[in-house]
Amino acid sequence: MTPLQHYLLLAAALFCIGAWGVLARRNIILVIMCIELMLNAVNVALVAFSNYSLWGTERGQVFVFFVFAIAAAEVSVGLAITIALYRLRERMSVDEMKEMKG
Amino acid sequence: MNEFHPLAFYLIGGAVIACALGVVIFKNLIYSAIAMICCFSGISGIYVLLHAELLAAAQLLIYVGAISILILFAIMLTRHRSGNIDIFFHRQSWAAIPLVLLVFVALAITLGWGRYQASADSLHAGTRQVADVLFNQYAFPFEVVSLVLLAAMIGAVILAAKERKR
């Protein structure tokens, strides 16, 4: 049986790849995709912990459902903002968006 | 309790990591989106290995079915026409790699080499147990999440349809 630590290492690697994409890439849609990767990494860690839990495995899975709902809300609002910004400026790069700069 | 082959995790996990790296590295956004879809499908396989079959189905439905299509639509709706589109990584992106490696080392030390009181043969919850906890103990958060989804839907419609009024 695969030890719990290997699942956690997979989740950590996935989270860090997503963070790298968020920090390094310019395109705003790719940044949203990488945020989804990071949320998925957290889900993998939650399910792995719950699968090896001593007190039943259902609670970790319930939390993953909440993360699914929040991820769906986040991606819908994020893509709506992206499309609104694209109509306004026709720019898709995060380092070119200076509208909110004080 | 049927057990999966121990090699299955390493195969699927390697594919998931490779696809996630592809999301960041590919220049073409469509390729990145397809790599992301493969990554989400692989994570669904990880859920099956962890005996969370309901979550695997939900992952396929929500991520592979809905969110990926939403992102593909957004990519196709917003074609770049201006700006220096040949630069994919911005100027400070070199600083991201050591930072992320530092975070990974910290996470690996704390999570990967942590000692857990884990049971290898815990009782795996089926769909009935998950639904029982979700709709009894977590009924109020469930309703709050439905409100959040409603607010997000209204917000997305207002944000994306603003231009048409003028």
Tab-separated table of C-alpha atoms in Angstrom:
chain	number	residue	atom	x	y	z
A	1	MET	CA	0.000	0.000	0.000
A	2	THR	CA	1.272	3.453	-0.923
A	3	PRO	CA	2.281	5.430	2.196
A	4	LEU	CA	0.456	8.635	3.046
A	5	GLN	CA	3.631	10.682	2.665
A	6	HIS	CA	3.864	9.958	-1.064
A	7	TYR	CA	0.381	11.370	-1.662
A	8	LEU	CA	1.332	14.442	0.374
A	9	LEU	CA	4.532	14.895	-1.637
A	10	LEU	CA	2.474	14.723	-4.848
A	11	ALA	CA	0.137	17.394	-3.445
A	12	ALA	CA	3.087	19.590	-2.419
A	13	ALA	CA	4.684	19.288	-5.858
A	14	LEU	CA	1.388	20.114	-7.573
A	15	PHE	CA	0.870	23.124	-5.296
A	16	CYS	CA	4.360	24.451	-6.003
A	17	ILE	CA	4.003	24.033	-9.769
A	18	GLY	CA	0.749	25.986	-9.582
A	19	ALA	CA	2.416	28.693	-7.480
A	20	TRP	CA	5.253	28.910	-9.988
A	21	GLY	CA	2.747	29.444	-12.797
A	22	VAL	CA	0.906	32.128	-10.809
A	23	LEU	CA	4.130	33.967	-10.035
A	24	ALA	CA	5.926	33.635	-13.356
A	25	ARG	CA	3.447	33.679	-16.242
A	26	ARG	CA	1.934	36.837	-17.702
A	27	ASN	CA	-1.348	35.667	-19.172
A	28	ILE	CA	-4.270	36.159	-16.803
A	29	ILE	CA	-6.179	33.058	-17.959
A	30	LEU	CA	-3.097	30.939	-17.311
A	31	VAL	CA	-2.854	32.444	-13.845
A	32	ILE	CA	-6.464	31.334	-13.202
A	33	MET	CA	-5.615	27.842	-14.487
A	34	CYS	CA	-2.658	27.643	-12.113
A	35	ILE	CA	-4.860	28.719	-9.190
A	36	GLU	CA	-7.106	25.776	-10.094
A	37	LEU	CA	-4.023	23.516	-9.971
A	38	MET	CA	-3.217	24.778	-6.471
A	39	LEU	CA	-6.805	24.147	-5.299
A	40	ASN	CA	-6.582	20.617	-6.720
A	41	ALA	CA	-3.343	20.036	-4.825
A	42	VAL	CA	-5.084	20.959	-1.586
A	43	ASN	CA	-7.938	18.596	-2.492
A	44	VAL	CA	-5.481	15.729	-3.020
A	45	ALA	CA	-3.961	16.405	0.413
A	46	LEU	CA	-7.427	16.490	2.037
A	47	VAL	CA	-8.521	13.215	0.449
A	48	ALA	CA	-5.187	11.553	1.289
A	49	PHE	CA	-5.429	12.574	4.929
A	50	SER	CA	-9.046	11.448	5.161
A	51	ASN	CA	-8.273	8.108	3.496
A	52	TYR	CA	-5.707	7.269	6.164
A	53	SER	CA	-7.790	8.718	8.980
A	54	LEU	CA	-8.547	6.696	12.075
A	55	TRP	CA	-12.018	8.191	12.510
A	56	GLY	CA	-13.764	7.525	9.209
A	57	THR	CA	-12.968	8.939	5.805
A	58	GLU	CA	-16.122	10.919	4.993
A	59	ARG	CA	-15.312	14.314	6.568
A	60	GLY	CA	-12.300	15.108	4.393
A	61	GLN	CA	-14.354	14.256	1.314
A	62	VAL	CA	-17.113	16.646	2.399
A	63	PHE	CA	-14.574	19.478	2.626
A	64	VAL	CA	-13.405	18.695	-0.909
A	65	PHE	CA	-16.973	19.290	-2.100
A	66	PHE	CA	-16.897	22.748	-0.525
A	67	VAL	CA	-13.570	23.447	-2.248
A	68	PHE	CA	-15.154	22.368	-5.566
A	69	ALA	CA	-17.985	24.881	-5.096
A	70	ILE	CA	-15.617	27.723	-4.145
A	71	ALA	CA	-13.360	26.871	-7.113
A	72	ALA	CA	-16.326	27.018	-9.488
A	73	ALA	CA	-17.375	30.406	-8.071
A	74	GLU	CA	-13.803	31.710	-8.272
A	75	VAL	CA	-13.236	30.631	-11.857
A	76	SER	CA	-16.576	32.029	-13.070
A	77	VAL	CA	-16.012	35.457	-11.487
A	78	GLY	CA	-12.344	35.484	-12.522
A	79	LEU	CA	-13.116	34.719	-16.147
A	80	ALA	CA	-15.920	37.319	-16.160
A	81	ILE	CA	-13.447	39.946	-14.900
A	82	THR	CA	-10.945	38.781	-17.540
A	83	ILE	CA	-13.464	39.171	-20.351
A	84	ALA	CA	-14.600	42.587	-19.041
A	85	LEU	CA	-10.964	43.757	-18.890
A	86	TYR	CA	-10.312	42.399	-22.369
A	87	ARG	CA	-13.239	44.393	-23.730
A	88	LEU	CA	-11.956	47.503	-21.973
A	89	ARG	CA	-8.224	47.327	-22.789
A	90	GLU	CA	-7.626	44.311	-25.083
A	91	ARG	CA	-4.763	43.361	-22.797
A	92	MET	CA	-4.319	39.916	-21.259
A	93	SER	CA	-1.071	40.341	-19.319
A	94	VAL	CA	-1.052	40.767	-15.574
A	95	ASP	CA	1.891	43.183	-15.647
A	96	GLU	CA	0.097	45.523	-18.055
A	97	MET	CA	-2.923	46.037	-15.805
A	98	LYS	CA	-2.302	49.283	-13.977
A	99	GLU	CA	-5.872	50.516	-13.626
A	100	MET	CA	-6.003	49.868	-9.898
A	101	LYS	CA	-2.564	51.295	-9.163
A	102	GLY	CA	-2.674	54.110	-6.625
B	1	MET	CA	-11.275	-4.569	0.177
B	2	ASN	CA	-9.670	-4.666	-3.240
B	3	GLU	CA	-6.204	-3.170	-3.401
B	4	PHE	CA	-4.691	-1.416	-6.364
B	5	HIS	CA	-1.288	-2.203	-7.781
B	6	PRO	CA	1.332	-0.091	-5.957
B	7	LEU	CA	2.775	1.030	-9.272
B	8	ALA	CA	-0.543	2.655	-10.266
B	9	PHE	CA	-0.025	5.603	-7.933
B	10	TYR	CA	3.460	6.364	-9.270
B	11	LEU	CA	2.320	6.135	-12.895
B	12	ILE	CA	-0.693	8.413	-12.387
B	13	GLY	CA	1.229	10.759	-10.098
B	14	GLY	CA	4.058	11.129	-12.597
B	15	ALA	CA	1.554	11.855	-15.350
B	16	VAL	CA	-0.166	14.453	-13.149
B	17	ILE	CA	3.130	16.206	-12.367
B	18	ALA	CA	4.171	16.152	-16.037
B	19	CYS	CA	0.831	17.621	-17.130
B	20	ALA	CA	1.024	20.313	-14.432
B	21	LEU	CA	4.498	21.287	-15.630
B	22	GLY	CA	3.107	21.375	-19.160
B	23	VAL	CA	0.428	23.874	-18.055
B	24	VAL	CA	3.133	26.316	-16.961
B	25	ILE	CA	5.675	25.663	-19.714
B	26	PHE	CA	3.592	25.481	-22.913
B	27	LYS	CA	3.585	28.706	-24.942
B	28	ASN	CA	0.233	28.059	-26.599
B	29	LEU	CA	-2.682	28.619	-24.242
B	30	ILE	CA	-4.746	25.875	-25.871
B	31	TYR	CA	-1.950	23.352	-25.198
B	32	SER	CA	-1.840	24.563	-21.584
B	33	ALA	CA	-5.588	24.070	-21.247
B	34	ILE	CA	-5.380	20.540	-22.690
B	35	ALA	CA	-2.530	19.711	-20.290
B	36	MET	CA	-4.711	21.060	-17.472
B	37	ILE	CA	-7.579	18.779	-18.536
B	38	CYS	CA	-5.198	15.777	-18.512
B	39	CYS	CA	-3.962	16.851	-15.071
B	40	PHE	CA	-7.522	17.025	-13.697
B	41	SER	CA	-8.325	13.597	-15.153
B	42	GLY	CA	-5.206	12.170	-13.509
B	43	ILE	CA	-6.241	13.664	-10.171
B	44	SER	CA	-9.577	11.912	-10.613
B	45	GLY	CA	-7.571	8.681	-10.927
B	46	ILE	CA	-5.725	9.576	-7.704
B	47	TYR	CA	-9.127	9.898	-5.989
B	48	VAL	CA	-10.069	6.418	-7.202
B	49	LEU	CA	-6.812	5.089	-5.720
B	50	LEU	CA	-7.761	6.786	-2.437
B	51	HIS	CA	-11.184	5.032	-2.413
B	52	ALA	CA	-13.094	8.290	-2.987
B	53	GLU	CA	-15.189	7.211	-5.966
B	54	LEU	CA	-17.851	9.898	-5.530
B	55	LEU	CA	-15.166	12.592	-5.565
B	56	ALA	CA	-13.597	11.065	-8.687
B	57	ALA	CA	-16.936	11.321	-10.482
B	58	ALA	CA	-17.465	14.874	-9.189
B	59	GLN	CA	-13.949	15.824	-10.281
B	60	LEU	CA	-14.651	14.577	-13.799
B	61	LEU	CA	-18.020	16.355	-13.899
B	62	ILE	CA	-16.987	19.702	-12.389
B	63	TYR	CA	-13.362	20.171	-13.441
B	64	VAL	CA	-13.053	18.216	-16.674
B	65	GLY	CA	-16.632	18.877	-17.723
B	66	ALA	CA	-17.436	22.411	-16.591
B	67	ILE	CA	-14.390	24.447	-15.519
B	68	SER	CA	-12.148	23.315	-18.381
B	69	ILE	CA	-14.813	24.167	-20.956
B	70	LEU	CA	-15.314	27.568	-19.301
B	71	ILE	CA	-11.568	28.262	-19.501
B	72	LEU	CA	-11.403	27.070	-23.132
B	73	PHE	CA	-14.287	29.411	-23.987
B	74	ALA	CA	-12.492	32.303	-22.269
B	75	ILE	CA	-9.281	31.551	-24.207
B	76	MET	CA	-11.153	31.523	-27.493
B	77	LEU	CA	-13.145	34.680	-26.658
B	78	THR	CA	-10.020	36.678	-25.855
B	79	ARG	CA	-7.509	36.491	-28.654
B	80	HIS	CA	-4.539	38.765	-28.112
B	81	ARG	CA	-4.329	41.540	-30.617
B	82	SER	CA	-2.035	43.992	-28.874
B	83	GLY	CA	0.927	44.062	-26.557
B	84	ASN	CA	4.172	42.167	-26.797
B	85	ILE	CA	2.653	38.709	-26.858
B	86	ASP	CA	5.954	36.926	-27.478
B	87	ILE	CA	7.025	37.325	-23.859
B	88	PHE	CA	5.355	34.546	-21.871
B	89	PHE	CA	7.171	34.962	-18.578
B	90	HIS	CA	7.322	38.463	-17.136
B	91	ARG	CA	10.473	40.248	-16.012
B	92	GLN	CA	10.609	39.174	-12.387
B	93	SER	CA	9.821	35.528	-13.146
B	94	TRP	CA	13.390	34.380	-12.402
B	95	ALA	CA	12.729	35.157	-8.735
B	96	ALA	CA	9.746	32.800	-8.686
B	97	ILE	CA	11.799	29.610	-9.183
B	98	PRO	CA	13.992	29.777	-6.023
B	99	LEU	CA	10.986	31.008	-4.025
B	100	VAL	CA	8.813	28.103	-5.159
B	101	LEU	CA	11.654	25.611	-4.612
B	102	LEU	CA	12.010	26.947	-1.063
B	103	VAL	CA	8.280	26.480	-0.459
B	104	PHE	CA	8.469	22.948	-1.875
B	105	VAL	CA	11.397	21.993	0.358
B	106	ALA	CA	9.557	23.376	3.398
B	107	LEU	CA	6.363	21.506	2.469
B	108	ALA	CA	8.272	18.292	1.739
B	109	ILE	CA	10.081	18.392	5.092
B	110	THR	CA	6.918	19.107	7.063
B	111	LEU	CA	4.471	16.916	5.127
B	112	GLY	CA	6.530	14.263	3.398
B	113	TRP	CA	8.686	13.304	6.352
B	114	GLY	CA	6.112	13.971	9.036
B	115	ARG	CA	5.044	11.148	11.320
B	116	TYR	CA	1.351	10.454	11.287
B	117	GLN	CA	-0.881	8.221	13.294
B	118	ALA	CA	-2.305	6.769	10.125
B	119	SER	CA	-4.270	3.595	9.766
B	120	ALA	CA	-3.619	1.598	6.629
B	121	ASP	CA	-6.945	-0.250	6.706
B	122	SER	CA	-9.472	2.378	7.730
B	123	LEU	CA	-13.120	1.876	6.873
B	124	HIS	CA	-13.678	3.568	3.532
B	125	ALA	CA	-16.757	5.755	3.383
B	126	GLY	CA	-19.143	5.210	0.509
B	127	THR	CA	-21.482	7.701	-1.109
B	128	ARG	CA	-24.106	7.092	1.564
B	129	GLN	CA	-21.764	8.037	4.438
B	130	VAL	CA	-20.481	11.149	2.639
B	131	ALA	CA	-24.033	12.304	1.910
B	132	ASP	CA	-25.048	11.587	5.511
B	133	VAL	CA	-22.320	13.865	6.879
B	134	LEU	CA	-22.831	16.512	4.173
B	135	PHE	CA	-26.587	16.895	4.638
B	136	ASN	CA	-26.783	16.437	8.418
B	137	GLN	CA	-23.675	17.758	10.124
B	138	TYR	CA	-22.648	20.213	7.400
B	139	ALA	CA	-26.131	21.277	6.255
B	140	PHE	CA	-25.622	24.936	7.155
B	141	PRO	CA	-22.245	25.317	5.338
B	142	PHE	CA	-23.879	23.557	2.398
B	143	GLU	CA	-26.590	26.243	2.252
B	144	VAL	CA	-23.987	29.007	2.627
B	145	VAL	CA	-22.009	27.532	-0.274
B	146	SER	CA	-25.157	27.540	-2.409
B	147	LEU	CA	-25.558	31.258	-1.620
B	148	VAL	CA	-21.909	31.854	-2.584
B	149	LEU	CA	-22.505	30.074	-5.897
B	150	LEU	CA	-25.633	32.162	-6.537
B	151	ALA	CA	-23.732	35.383	-5.784
B	152	ALA	CA	-20.878	34.300	-8.065
B	153	MET	CA	-23.332	33.517	-10.866
B	154	ILE	CA	-25.051	36.900	-10.568
B	155	GLY	CA	-21.693	38.666	-10.351
B	156	ALA	CA	-20.331	36.879	-13.409
B	157	VAL	CA	-23.433	37.748	-15.445
B	158	ILE	CA	-23.285	41.418	-14.385
B	159	LEU	CA	-19.537	41.698	-15.073
B	160	ALA	CA	-19.597	39.997	-18.448
B	161	ALA	CA	-22.830	41.559	-19.751
B	162	LYS	CA	-22.089	45.168	-18.793
B	163	GLU	CA	-20.947	46.186	-22.254
B	164	ARG	CA	-24.179	45.260	-23.951
B	165	LYS	CA	-26.258	47.872	-22.110
B	166	ARG	CA	-24.412	50.858	-23.527
